[in-house]
mmCIF file of C-alpha atoms and ligand atoms in Angstrom:
data_model
loop_
_atom_site.group_PDB
_atom_site.id
_atom_site.type_symbol
_atom_site.label_atom_id
_atom_site.label_comp_id
_atom_site.label_asym_id
_atom_site.label_seq_id
_atom_site.Cartn_x
_atom_site.Cartn_y
_atom_site.Cartn_z
ATOM 1 C CA MET A 212 7.380 24.682 19.199
ATOM 2 C CA THR A 213 11.000 23.486 19.569
ATOM 3 C CA THR A 214 11.666 20.291 17.586
ATOM 4 C CA GLU A 215 13.685 17.870 19.718
ATOM 5 C CA ARG A 216 16.609 16.317 18.027
ATOM 6 C CA LEU A 217 16.792 12.621 19.010
ATOM 7 C CA THR A 218 19.296 9.920 18.243
ATOM 8 C CA THR A 219 18.648 6.247 17.221
ATOM 9 C CA GLU A 220 19.839 5.147 20.654
ATOM 10 C CA LEU A 221 17.330 3.155 22.811
ATOM 11 C CA ASP A 222 16.715 5.857 25.440
ATOM 12 C CA ASP A 223 15.880 8.380 22.732
ATOM 13 C CA ILE A 224 13.616 5.976 20.912
ATOM 14 C CA LEU A 225 11.781 5.263 24.148
ATOM 15 C CA ARG A 226 11.396 9.001 24.635
ATOM 16 C CA ALA A 227 10.018 9.316 21.016
ATOM 17 C CA GLY A 228 7.542 6.418 21.840
ATOM 18 C CA ASP A 229 6.292 8.447 24.761
ATOM 19 C CA ILE A 230 5.658 11.462 22.554
ATOM 20 C CA ILE A 231 3.668 9.373 20.043
ATOM 21 C CA ARG A 232 1.568 7.889 22.965
ATOM 22 C CA ARG A 233 0.805 11.440 24.220
ATOM 23 C CA GLY A 234 -0.520 12.420 20.759
ATOM 24 C CA GLY A 235 2.600 14.162 19.508
ATOM 25 C CA LEU A 236 4.408 14.027 16.071
ATOM 26 C CA VAL A 237 7.819 12.375 15.548
ATOM 27 C CA ALA A 238 9.620 12.297 12.261
ATOM 28 C CA PHE A 239 11.618 9.037 11.798
ATOM 29 C CA PRO A 240 13.782 7.189 9.214
ATOM 30 C CA THR A 241 12.478 4.251 7.268
ATOM 31 C CA GLU A 242 14.219 2.235 4.507
ATOM 32 C CA THR A 243 12.148 4.237 1.901
ATOM 33 C CA VAL A 244 11.887 8.021 3.004
ATOM 34 C CA TYR A 245 11.550 9.783 6.332
ATOM 35 C CA GLY A 246 7.983 9.487 7.830
ATOM 36 C CA LEU A 247 6.086 11.875 10.028
ATOM 37 C CA GLY A 248 4.489 9.713 12.667
ATOM 38 C CA ALA A 249 1.455 9.967 14.933
ATOM 39 C CA ASN A 250 -0.735 7.411 16.784
ATOM 40 C CA ALA A 251 -2.732 5.897 13.932
ATOM 41 C CA LEU A 252 -5.687 5.202 16.332
ATOM 42 C CA ASP A 253 -5.876 8.777 17.629
ATOM 43 C CA ALA A 254 -7.862 10.957 15.288
ATOM 44 C CA GLU A 255 -6.640 14.155 16.810
ATOM 45 C CA ALA A 256 -2.979 13.305 16.645
ATOM 46 C CA VAL A 257 -3.460 12.203 12.942
ATOM 47 C CA SER A 258 -5.156 15.508 12.095
ATOM 48 C CA SER A 259 -2.223 17.445 13.414
ATOM 49 C CA VAL A 260 -0.059 15.536 10.900
ATOM 50 C CA TYR A 261 -2.224 17.076 8.081
ATOM 51 C CA ALA A 262 -1.839 20.461 9.674
ATOM 52 C CA ALA A 263 2.041 20.100 9.871
ATOM 53 C CA LYS A 264 2.385 19.001 6.319
ATOM 54 C CA GLY A 265 -0.203 21.427 4.916
ATOM 55 C CA ARG A 266 -1.643 18.300 3.430
ATOM 56 C CA PRO A 267 -5.232 17.857 2.197
ATOM 57 C CA SER A 268 -7.123 15.615 4.604
ATOM 58 C CA ASP A 269 -8.521 13.323 2.006
ATOM 59 C CA ASN A 270 -5.069 11.975 1.320
ATOM 60 C CA PRO A 271 -4.841 8.714 3.229
ATOM 61 C CA MET A 272 -1.865 7.678 5.458
ATOM 62 C CA ILE A 273 -0.028 4.550 5.726
ATOM 63 C CA VAL A 274 -0.154 2.667 9.043
ATOM 64 C CA HIS A 275 3.140 1.259 10.161
ATOM 65 C CA ILE A 276 3.382 -1.792 12.413
ATOM 66 C CA ALA A 277 6.129 -3.757 13.990
ATOM 67 C CA GLU A 278 4.464 -7.302 14.151
ATOM 68 C CA LYS A 279 1.987 -9.074 11.972
ATOM 69 C CA SER A 280 -0.174 -9.680 14.880
ATOM 70 C CA GLU A 281 -0.856 -5.792 15.096
ATOM 71 C CA LEU A 282 -2.870 -6.358 11.842
ATOM 72 C CA ASP A 283 -5.591 -8.143 13.770
ATOM 73 C CA ASP A 284 -7.054 -4.816 15.163
ATOM 74 C CA LEU A 285 -6.615 -2.809 11.903
ATOM 75 C CA ILE A 286 -8.337 -4.926 9.338
ATOM 76 C CA ARG A 287 -11.912 -5.976 8.931
ATOM 77 C CA GLY A 288 -12.458 -9.533 10.203
ATOM 78 C CA GLY A 289 -8.948 -9.597 11.894
ATOM 79 C CA LEU A 290 -6.022 -11.968 10.994
ATOM 80 C CA GLU A 291 -8.451 -14.815 10.297
ATOM 81 C CA SER A 292 -9.741 -12.870 7.288
ATOM 82 C CA LEU A 293 -6.346 -12.574 5.493
ATOM 83 C CA THR A 294 -6.477 -13.982 1.939
ATOM 84 C CA GLU A 295 -3.921 -16.289 0.465
ATOM 85 C CA ASP A 296 -2.588 -13.344 -1.601
ATOM 86 C CA ALA A 297 -2.156 -11.289 1.533
ATOM 87 C CA ARG A 298 -0.341 -14.096 3.385
ATOM 88 C CA ARG A 299 1.996 -14.688 0.523
ATOM 89 C CA THR A 300 2.921 -11.016 -0.100
ATOM 90 C CA MET A 301 3.407 -10.444 3.644
ATOM 91 C CA ASP A 302 5.582 -13.533 3.829
ATOM 92 C CA ALA A 303 7.671 -12.469 0.817
ATOM 93 C CA PHE A 304 8.111 -8.760 1.584
ATOM 94 C CA TRP A 305 7.594 -7.933 5.035
ATOM 95 C CA PRO A 306 9.330 -6.361 6.853
ATOM 96 C CA GLY A 307 10.227 -4.086 3.833
ATOM 97 C CA PRO A 308 9.221 -1.390 1.425
ATOM 98 C CA LEU A 309 5.678 -2.773 0.496
ATOM 99 C CA THR A 310 2.427 -1.262 1.568
ATOM 100 C CA ILE A 311 -0.700 -3.413 1.401
ATOM 101 C CA ILE A 312 -4.320 -2.128 1.211
ATOM 102 C CA PHE A 313 -6.915 -4.066 3.291
ATOM 103 C CA PRO A 314 -10.576 -3.522 4.260
ATOM 104 C CA LYS A 315 -10.296 -1.337 7.431
ATOM 105 C CA SER A 316 -11.777 -2.156 10.884
ATOM 106 C CA ASP A 317 -13.758 0.289 12.986
ATOM 107 C CA ALA A 318 -10.685 0.772 15.116
ATOM 108 C CA VAL A 319 -8.905 2.898 12.491
ATOM 109 C CA PRO A 320 -10.307 6.499 12.553
ATOM 110 C CA ASP A 321 -11.504 8.043 9.354
ATOM 111 C CA ALA A 322 -8.958 10.762 9.779
ATOM 112 C CA THR A 323 -6.168 8.135 9.230
ATOM 113 C CA THR A 324 -7.644 6.715 5.952
ATOM 114 C CA GLY A 325 -9.083 10.016 4.631
ATOM 115 C CA GLY A 326 -12.488 8.591 4.965
ATOM 116 C CA LEU A 327 -11.859 5.535 2.957
ATOM 117 C CA ASP A 328 -13.189 2.115 4.104
ATOM 118 C CA THR A 329 -9.766 0.527 3.444
ATOM 119 C CA VAL A 330 -6.491 0.886 5.385
ATOM 120 C CA ALA A 331 -2.777 0.967 4.037
ATOM 121 C CA VAL A 332 -0.446 -1.094 6.228
ATOM 122 C CA ARG A 333 3.277 -1.432 6.072
ATOM 123 C CA MET A 334 5.908 -3.284 8.300
ATOM 124 C CA PRO A 335 9.175 -1.291 7.848
ATOM 125 C CA SER A 336 12.543 -2.971 8.036
ATOM 126 C CA ASN A 337 14.608 -0.003 9.188
ATOM 127 C CA ARG A 338 15.661 -0.698 12.744
ATOM 128 C CA ALA A 339 14.928 2.741 14.223
ATOM 129 C CA ALA A 340 11.424 2.629 12.598
ATOM 130 C CA TYR A 341 10.824 -0.817 13.903
ATOM 131 C CA MET A 342 11.975 0.226 17.505
ATOM 132 C CA LEU A 343 9.859 3.393 17.484
ATOM 133 C CA ILE A 344 6.708 1.496 16.619
ATOM 134 C CA ALA A 345 7.424 -1.196 19.239
ATOM 135 C CA ALA A 346 8.205 1.517 21.864
ATOM 136 C CA SER A 347 5.164 3.532 21.204
ATOM 137 C CA LEU A 348 2.913 0.316 21.721
ATOM 138 C CA ARG A 349 0.674 1.864 18.903
ATOM 139 C CA PRO A 350 0.476 1.357 15.126
ATOM 140 C CA ILE A 351 1.896 4.674 13.648
ATOM 141 C CA ALA A 352 0.248 6.570 10.883
ATOM 142 C CA ALA A 353 2.972 8.273 8.805
ATOM 143 C CA PRO A 354 3.097 10.021 5.507
ATOM 144 C CA SER A 355 6.330 11.299 4.160
ATOM 145 C CA ALA A 356 7.780 13.967 6.423
ATOM 146 C CA ASN A 357 7.742 16.750 3.869
ATOM 147 C CA VAL A 358 5.634 19.847 3.320
ATOM 148 C CA SER A 359 2.902 18.656 0.977
ATOM 149 C CA GLY A 360 3.959 18.949 -2.717
ATOM 150 C CA ARG A 361 7.653 19.072 -1.991
ATOM 151 C CA PRO A 362 10.118 16.216 -2.690
ATOM 152 C CA SER A 363 10.021 13.493 -0.094
ATOM 153 C CA PRO A 364 12.865 13.711 2.575
ATOM 154 C CA THR A 365 15.590 11.116 2.484
ATOM 155 C CA THR A 366 17.771 12.763 5.158
ATOM 156 C CA ALA A 367 17.173 14.145 8.611
ATOM 157 C CA GLU A 368 18.489 17.581 7.168
ATOM 158 C CA ASP A 369 15.735 17.445 4.504
ATOM 159 C CA VAL A 370 13.081 16.791 7.179
ATOM 160 C CA LEU A 371 14.325 19.802 9.320
ATOM 161 C CA GLU A 372 14.183 22.015 6.202
ATOM 162 C CA ASP A 373 10.480 21.457 5.977
ATOM 163 C CA MET A 374 9.371 20.617 9.552
ATOM 164 C CA ASP A 375 11.651 22.292 12.075
ATOM 165 C CA GLY A 376 9.497 24.105 14.634
ATOM 166 C CA ARG A 377 6.231 22.314 13.282
ATOM 167 C CA ILE A 378 6.632 18.907 14.898
ATOM 168 C CA ASP A 379 7.581 17.612 18.423
ATOM 169 C CA ALA A 380 10.636 15.569 17.555
ATOM 170 C CA ILE A 381 12.865 13.965 14.915
ATOM 171 C CA ILE A 382 14.857 10.838 15.128
ATOM 172 C CA MET A 383 18.061 11.767 13.363
ATOM 173 C CA GLY A 384 19.135 8.624 11.469
ATOM 174 C CA GLU A 385 20.964 7.923 8.290
ATOM 175 C CA GLN A 386 20.079 8.674 4.762
ATOM 176 C CA CYS A 387 17.302 6.284 3.449
ATOM 177 C CA ASP A 388 18.509 3.188 1.655
ATOM 178 C CA VAL A 389 15.807 3.074 -1.024
ATOM 179 C CA GLY A 390 15.013 6.838 -1.559
ATOM 180 C CA ILE A 391 11.557 6.529 -3.071
ATOM 181 C CA GLU A 392 8.404 5.711 -1.242
ATOM 182 C CA SER A 393 6.984 2.103 -0.788
ATOM 183 C CA THR A 394 5.218 0.212 -3.449
ATOM 184 C CA VAL A 395 1.432 0.277 -2.629
ATOM 185 C CA LEU A 396 -0.494 -2.939 -3.516
ATOM 186 C CA ASP A 397 -4.211 -3.102 -3.373
ATOM 187 C CA LEU A 398 -5.529 -6.459 -2.431
ATOM 188 C CA THR A 399 -9.153 -5.595 -1.934
ATOM 189 C CA GLY A 400 -10.215 -6.113 -5.522
ATOM 190 C CA GLU A 401 -10.439 -9.170 -7.925
ATOM 191 C CA VAL A 402 -6.924 -8.586 -9.345
ATOM 192 C CA PRO A 403 -3.841 -7.478 -7.147
ATOM 193 C CA THR A 404 -3.225 -3.868 -8.297
ATOM 194 C CA ILE A 405 -0.237 -1.705 -7.819
ATOM 195 C CA LEU A 406 -1.510 1.865 -6.891
ATOM 196 C CA ARG A 407 1.999 3.355 -6.527
ATOM 197 C CA PRO A 408 5.263 1.709 -7.950
ATOM 198 C CA GLY A 409 8.240 1.354 -5.743
ATOM 199 C CA ILE A 410 11.409 -0.700 -5.421
ATOM 200 C CA ILE A 411 9.409 -3.889 -5.076
ATOM 201 C CA THR A 412 8.473 -4.343 -8.761
ATOM 202 C CA LYS A 413 5.374 -5.653 -10.623
ATOM 203 C CA GLU A 414 7.550 -8.654 -11.756
ATOM 204 C CA GLU A 415 8.571 -9.526 -8.202
ATOM 205 C CA LEU A 416 4.990 -9.316 -6.952
ATOM 206 C CA THR A 417 3.735 -11.449 -9.808
ATOM 207 C CA GLU A 418 6.263 -14.125 -8.983
ATOM 208 C CA ALA A 419 5.530 -14.151 -5.243
ATOM 209 C CA LEU A 420 1.606 -14.364 -5.765
ATOM 210 C CA GLY A 421 1.845 -16.754 -8.638
ATOM 211 C CA ARG A 422 -0.670 -14.765 -10.561
ATOM 212 C CA GLU A 423 -0.941 -11.672 -12.593
ATOM 213 C CA VAL A 424 -0.480 -8.270 -10.887
ATOM 214 C CA VAL A 425 -1.584 -5.073 -12.735
ATOM 215 C CA TYR A 426 -0.765 -1.312 -12.414
ATOM 216 C CA TYR A 427 -3.681 0.915 -11.679
ATOM 217 C CA LYS A 428 -4.653 2.488 -14.950
ATOM 218 C CA SER A 429 -3.950 6.031 -14.125
ATOM 219 C CA LEU A 430 -0.281 5.177 -13.449
ATOM 220 C CA LEU A 431 0.185 4.688 -17.024
ATOM 221 C CA GLU A 432 -1.324 7.949 -18.310
ATOM 222 C CA LYS A 433 -0.794 11.648 -17.669
ATOM 223 C CA PRO A 434 -3.399 12.945 -15.229
ATOM 224 C CA ALA A 435 -6.052 15.363 -16.931
ATOM 225 C CA GLU A 436 -5.078 18.120 -14.591
ATOM 226 C CA THR A 437 -2.400 18.620 -12.050
ATOM 227 C CA ALA A 438 -3.292 20.372 -8.794
ATOM 228 C CA ASP A 439 -1.424 23.187 -7.392
ATOM 229 C CA PRO A 440 0.678 21.873 -4.416
ATOM 230 C CA GLU A 441 0.396 25.282 -2.502
ATOM 231 C CA ASP A 442 -3.348 25.220 -2.058
ATOM 232 C CA GLY A 443 -4.106 21.613 -2.464
ATOM 233 C CA VAL A 444 -6.878 22.285 -4.914
ATOM 234 C CA ALA A 445 -7.378 19.359 -7.180
ATOM 235 C CA ASP A 446 -9.480 18.448 -10.044
ATOM 236 C CA THR A 447 -12.639 17.185 -8.219
ATOM 237 C CA GLU A 448 -13.584 15.020 -11.083
ATOM 238 C CA PHE A 449 -10.554 12.890 -10.878
ATOM 239 C CA LYS A 450 -11.106 10.393 -8.125
ATOM 240 C CA PRO A 451 -8.245 7.882 -8.311
ATOM 241 C CA LYS A 452 -8.145 4.756 -6.277
ATOM 242 C CA SER A 453 -4.975 6.001 -4.464
ATOM 243 C CA PRO A 454 -6.031 9.425 -3.573
ATOM 244 C CA GLY A 455 -2.519 10.843 -3.239
ATOM 245 C CA MET A 456 -2.259 10.666 -6.971
ATOM 246 C CA LYS A 457 -4.473 13.533 -7.738
ATOM 247 C CA TYR A 458 -2.120 16.097 -6.030
ATOM 248 C CA ARG A 459 0.968 17.439 -7.618
ATOM 249 C CA HIS A 460 4.065 16.004 -6.072
ATOM 250 C CA TYR A 461 7.792 16.034 -5.535
ATOM 251 C CA SER A 462 8.160 19.658 -6.956
ATOM 252 C CA PRO A 463 11.298 21.486 -6.113
ATOM 253 C CA LYS A 464 11.267 25.329 -6.436
ATOM 254 C CA ALA A 465 13.165 25.002 -9.774
ATOM 255 C CA LYS A 466 11.323 23.972 -12.964
ATOM 256 C CA VAL A 467 12.137 20.381 -13.917
ATOM 257 C CA ARG A 468 12.274 19.119 -17.599
ATOM 258 C CA LEU A 469 12.924 15.599 -18.706
ATOM 259 C CA ILE A 470 15.044 14.755 -21.750
ATOM 260 C CA GLU A 471 14.907 11.452 -23.522
ATOM 261 C CA GLY A 472 17.555 9.776 -25.603
ATOM 262 C CA SER A 473 21.191 8.470 -25.465
ATOM 263 C CA ARG A 474 23.851 10.095 -23.392
ATOM 264 C CA GLU A 475 25.066 12.092 -26.395
ATOM 265 C CA GLU A 476 21.480 13.180 -27.299
ATOM 266 C CA PHE A 477 20.972 14.256 -23.724
ATOM 267 C CA VAL A 478 24.143 16.227 -23.478
ATOM 268 C CA ALA A 479 23.436 17.981 -26.734
ATOM 269 C CA LYS A 480 19.844 18.973 -25.878
ATOM 270 C CA ALA A 481 20.767 19.894 -22.385
ATOM 271 C CA LYS A 482 23.486 22.197 -23.740
ATOM 272 C CA GLU A 483 21.063 23.863 -25.916
ATOM 273 C CA LEU A 484 18.448 24.409 -23.365
ATOM 274 C CA GLY A 485 21.046 25.293 -20.764
ATOM 275 C CA VAL A 486 22.538 28.067 -22.894
ATOM 276 C CA GLU A 487 19.151 29.365 -23.663
ATOM 277 C CA ALA A 488 18.315 29.387 -19.850
ATOM 278 C CA ILE A 489 21.518 31.266 -19.139
ATOM 279 C CA ARG A 490 20.747 33.813 -21.816
ATOM 280 C CA ASN A 491 17.548 34.363 -19.926
ATOM 281 C CA GLY A 492 19.333 35.024 -16.763
ATOM 282 C CA LEU A 493 18.556 31.655 -15.211
ATOM 283 C CA LYS A 494 20.706 29.079 -13.526
ATOM 284 C CA PRO A 495 20.371 25.585 -15.164
ATOM 285 C CA ALA A 496 21.477 22.231 -13.634
ATOM 286 C CA VAL A 497 21.893 18.894 -15.398
ATOM 287 C CA LEU A 498 21.286 15.482 -13.901
ATOM 288 C CA ASP A 499 22.082 12.122 -15.623
ATOM 289 C CA TYR A 500 21.846 8.857 -13.634
ATOM 290 C CA ARG A 501 23.370 7.092 -16.577
ATOM 291 C CA GLU A 502 20.801 4.339 -16.647
ATOM 292 C CA ASP A 503 21.472 3.307 -12.980
ATOM 293 C CA GLU A 504 18.012 3.117 -11.747
ATOM 294 C CA HIS A 505 19.015 2.229 -8.080
ATOM 295 C CA ALA A 506 21.280 5.329 -7.933
ATOM 296 C CA ALA A 507 18.431 7.332 -9.386
ATOM 297 C CA ALA A 508 15.903 6.094 -6.727
ATOM 298 C CA HIS A 509 18.340 6.615 -3.981
ATOM 299 C CA ASP A 510 19.495 10.187 -4.970
ATOM 300 C CA LEU A 511 16.568 11.838 -7.015
ATOM 301 C CA PHE A 512 14.667 13.470 -4.111
ATOM 302 C CA ALA A 513 18.018 14.481 -2.346
ATOM 303 C CA ASP A 514 19.350 15.891 -5.616
ATOM 304 C CA LEU A 515 16.225 17.977 -6.241
ATOM 305 C CA ARG A 516 16.454 19.452 -2.787
ATOM 306 C CA GLU A 517 20.081 20.111 -3.211
ATOM 307 C CA PHE A 518 19.536 22.038 -6.387
ATOM 308 C CA ASP A 519 16.876 24.169 -4.591
ATOM 309 C CA ARG A 520 19.346 25.024 -1.896
ATOM 310 C CA GLN A 521 21.971 26.075 -4.510
ATOM 311 C CA GLY A 522 19.367 28.282 -6.147
ATOM 312 C CA TYR A 523 19.052 26.593 -9.556
ATOM 313 C CA ASP A 524 15.993 27.653 -11.681
ATOM 314 C CA LEU A 525 15.917 24.813 -14.151
ATOM 315 C CA ILE A 526 16.786 21.168 -13.729
ATOM 316 C CA LEU A 527 17.279 19.039 -16.830
ATOM 317 C CA ILE A 528 17.083 15.350 -16.086
ATOM 318 C CA ARG A 529 17.791 12.412 -18.476
ATOM 319 C CA THR A 530 15.027 9.867 -18.409
ATOM 320 C CA LEU A 531 15.287 6.232 -17.458
ATOM 321 C CA GLU A 532 13.928 3.266 -19.317
ATOM 322 C CA GLU A 533 10.396 2.494 -17.842
ATOM 323 C CA SER A 534 10.659 -0.903 -16.706
ATOM 324 C CA GLY A 535 11.327 -2.597 -13.337
ATOM 325 C CA LEU A 536 12.704 0.078 -10.778
ATOM 326 C CA GLY A 537 13.215 2.477 -13.690
ATOM 327 C CA PHE A 538 9.268 2.624 -14.097
ATOM 328 C CA SER A 539 9.019 3.655 -10.407
ATOM 329 C CA VAL A 540 11.645 6.348 -10.489
ATOM 330 C CA MET A 541 10.235 7.677 -13.824
ATOM 331 C CA ASN A 542 6.738 8.013 -11.988
ATOM 332 C CA ARG A 543 8.446 10.489 -9.646
ATOM 333 C CA MET A 544 10.409 12.214 -12.328
ATOM 334 C CA LEU A 545 7.388 12.773 -14.418
ATOM 335 C CA LYS A 546 5.367 14.219 -11.566
ATOM 336 C CA SER A 547 8.265 16.512 -10.476
ATOM 337 C CA ALA A 548 8.332 17.732 -14.116
ATOM 338 C CA GLY A 549 4.589 18.155 -14.435
ATOM 339 C CA TYR A 550 4.792 15.467 -17.274
ATOM 340 C CA ASP A 551 7.138 17.741 -19.425
ATOM 341 C CA ILE A 552 9.306 15.596 -21.640
ATOM 342 C CA VAL A 553 11.618 17.228 -24.202
ATOM 343 C CA LYS A 554 11.824 14.778 -27.112
HETATM 344 P P1 AMP B 176 2.727 9.018 1.697
HETATM 345 O O1 AMP B 176 2.285 8.797 3.049
HETATM 346 O O2 AMP B 176 3.015 10.487 1.337
HETATM 347 O O3 AMP B 176 3.805 8.065 1.300
HETATM 348 O O4 AMP B 176 1.452 8.710 0.787
HETATM 349 C C1 AMP B 176 0.681 7.621 1.147
HETATM 350 C C2 AMP B 176 -0.012 7.132 -0.070
HETATM 351 O O5 AMP B 176 -0.523 5.873 0.125
HETATM 352 C C3 AMP B 176 -1.281 8.004 -0.294
HETATM 353 O O6 AMP B 176 -0.989 9.193 -0.980
HETATM 354 C C4 AMP B 176 -2.107 6.987 -1.226
HETATM 355 O O7 AMP B 176 -1.637 7.083 -2.526
HETATM 356 C C5 AMP B 176 -1.684 5.603 -0.588
HETATM 357 N N1 AMP B 176 -2.763 5.069 0.207
HETATM 358 C C6 AMP B 176 -2.762 5.259 1.628
HETATM 359 N N2 AMP B 176 -3.908 4.613 2.110
HETATM 360 C C7 AMP B 176 -4.610 4.112 0.973
HETATM 361 C C8 AMP B 176 -5.773 3.538 0.856
HETATM 362 N N3 AMP B 176 -6.661 3.180 1.873
HETATM 363 N N4 AMP B 176 -6.260 3.224 -0.425
HETATM 364 C C9 AMP B 176 -5.524 3.568 -1.448
HETATM 365 N N5 AMP B 176 -4.328 4.225 -1.370
HETATM 366 C C10 AMP B 176 -3.883 4.481 -0.135
HETATM 367 MG MG1 MG B 177 4.247 11.768 0.463
#
């Protein structure tokens, strides 16, 4: 199929909305990363998203809405059932880069939630994303618009690199502001739990909710076994709350290694490993965000993809301090490195 290139102008967005309504796939920008959207209420359309991404079908998708009222159909018990925690979080962070897990209604197909009885919902703030959801008159299920296992796309070019010819259309917007995926907050249990860290931090959520928010425990430890992104085979014993976690993620073709320490220590170690790599006929690259976690979030995925384009074999990255946004970026760095840290 030919992938139609669309702009963020109104007539193109209306056209994209038609494609979604007819069961097609449209990639679109959001403030976090580019999404690959389908009608969230159409099981067949959603299944074709898994096929286009080569994504295991037990990996649930986030449902994107343009108005809070759209939640009424998606969650069990409708809007009336919203808890005080849910109201507070939505008031504080929607529209924006926060996904909330709710008990799901029967209207949401199992294909969208990977068979879970919960549904992940987000209201993006990006204008093109908002307009597309409004134009399609449907909630839009959208995972990141990359081939499964690859770094998430943060530019339209990144999306085309993975998806050209596999999807109906792409809305060619700007580079994404945030650069890493949304924070995922589970509000279905006793204690509000972060399943995926993002730019909205644990500290901000704790403040908005006025009570303790915790990280899901597997976020704090190295998984027992990392699955191979090519075949999607995962350790079947590992059943995390947020199913995406069991698959390897964010992997460029090059090998990624993380290096801890001060700028001087990083330079010295990177030089040693770089020289060794060159001696072995490899092309090494060096990446230091100099403790700027916003720059790291914004650029990490784009940089990993750019190094692949340039044919590097080894990427040596300086770690960030694991607090606030640094924790969220380190979560992606660790996964892309297969948890390999050089001390
Ligand atoms: P992506 O669409 O690639 O950004 O990934 C979406 C992620 O959201 C999934 O991999 C899960 O980790 C998480 N997620 C989506 N729906 C649920 C749910 N119902 N329960 C827990 N986590 C979810
Ligand atoms: Mg993804």
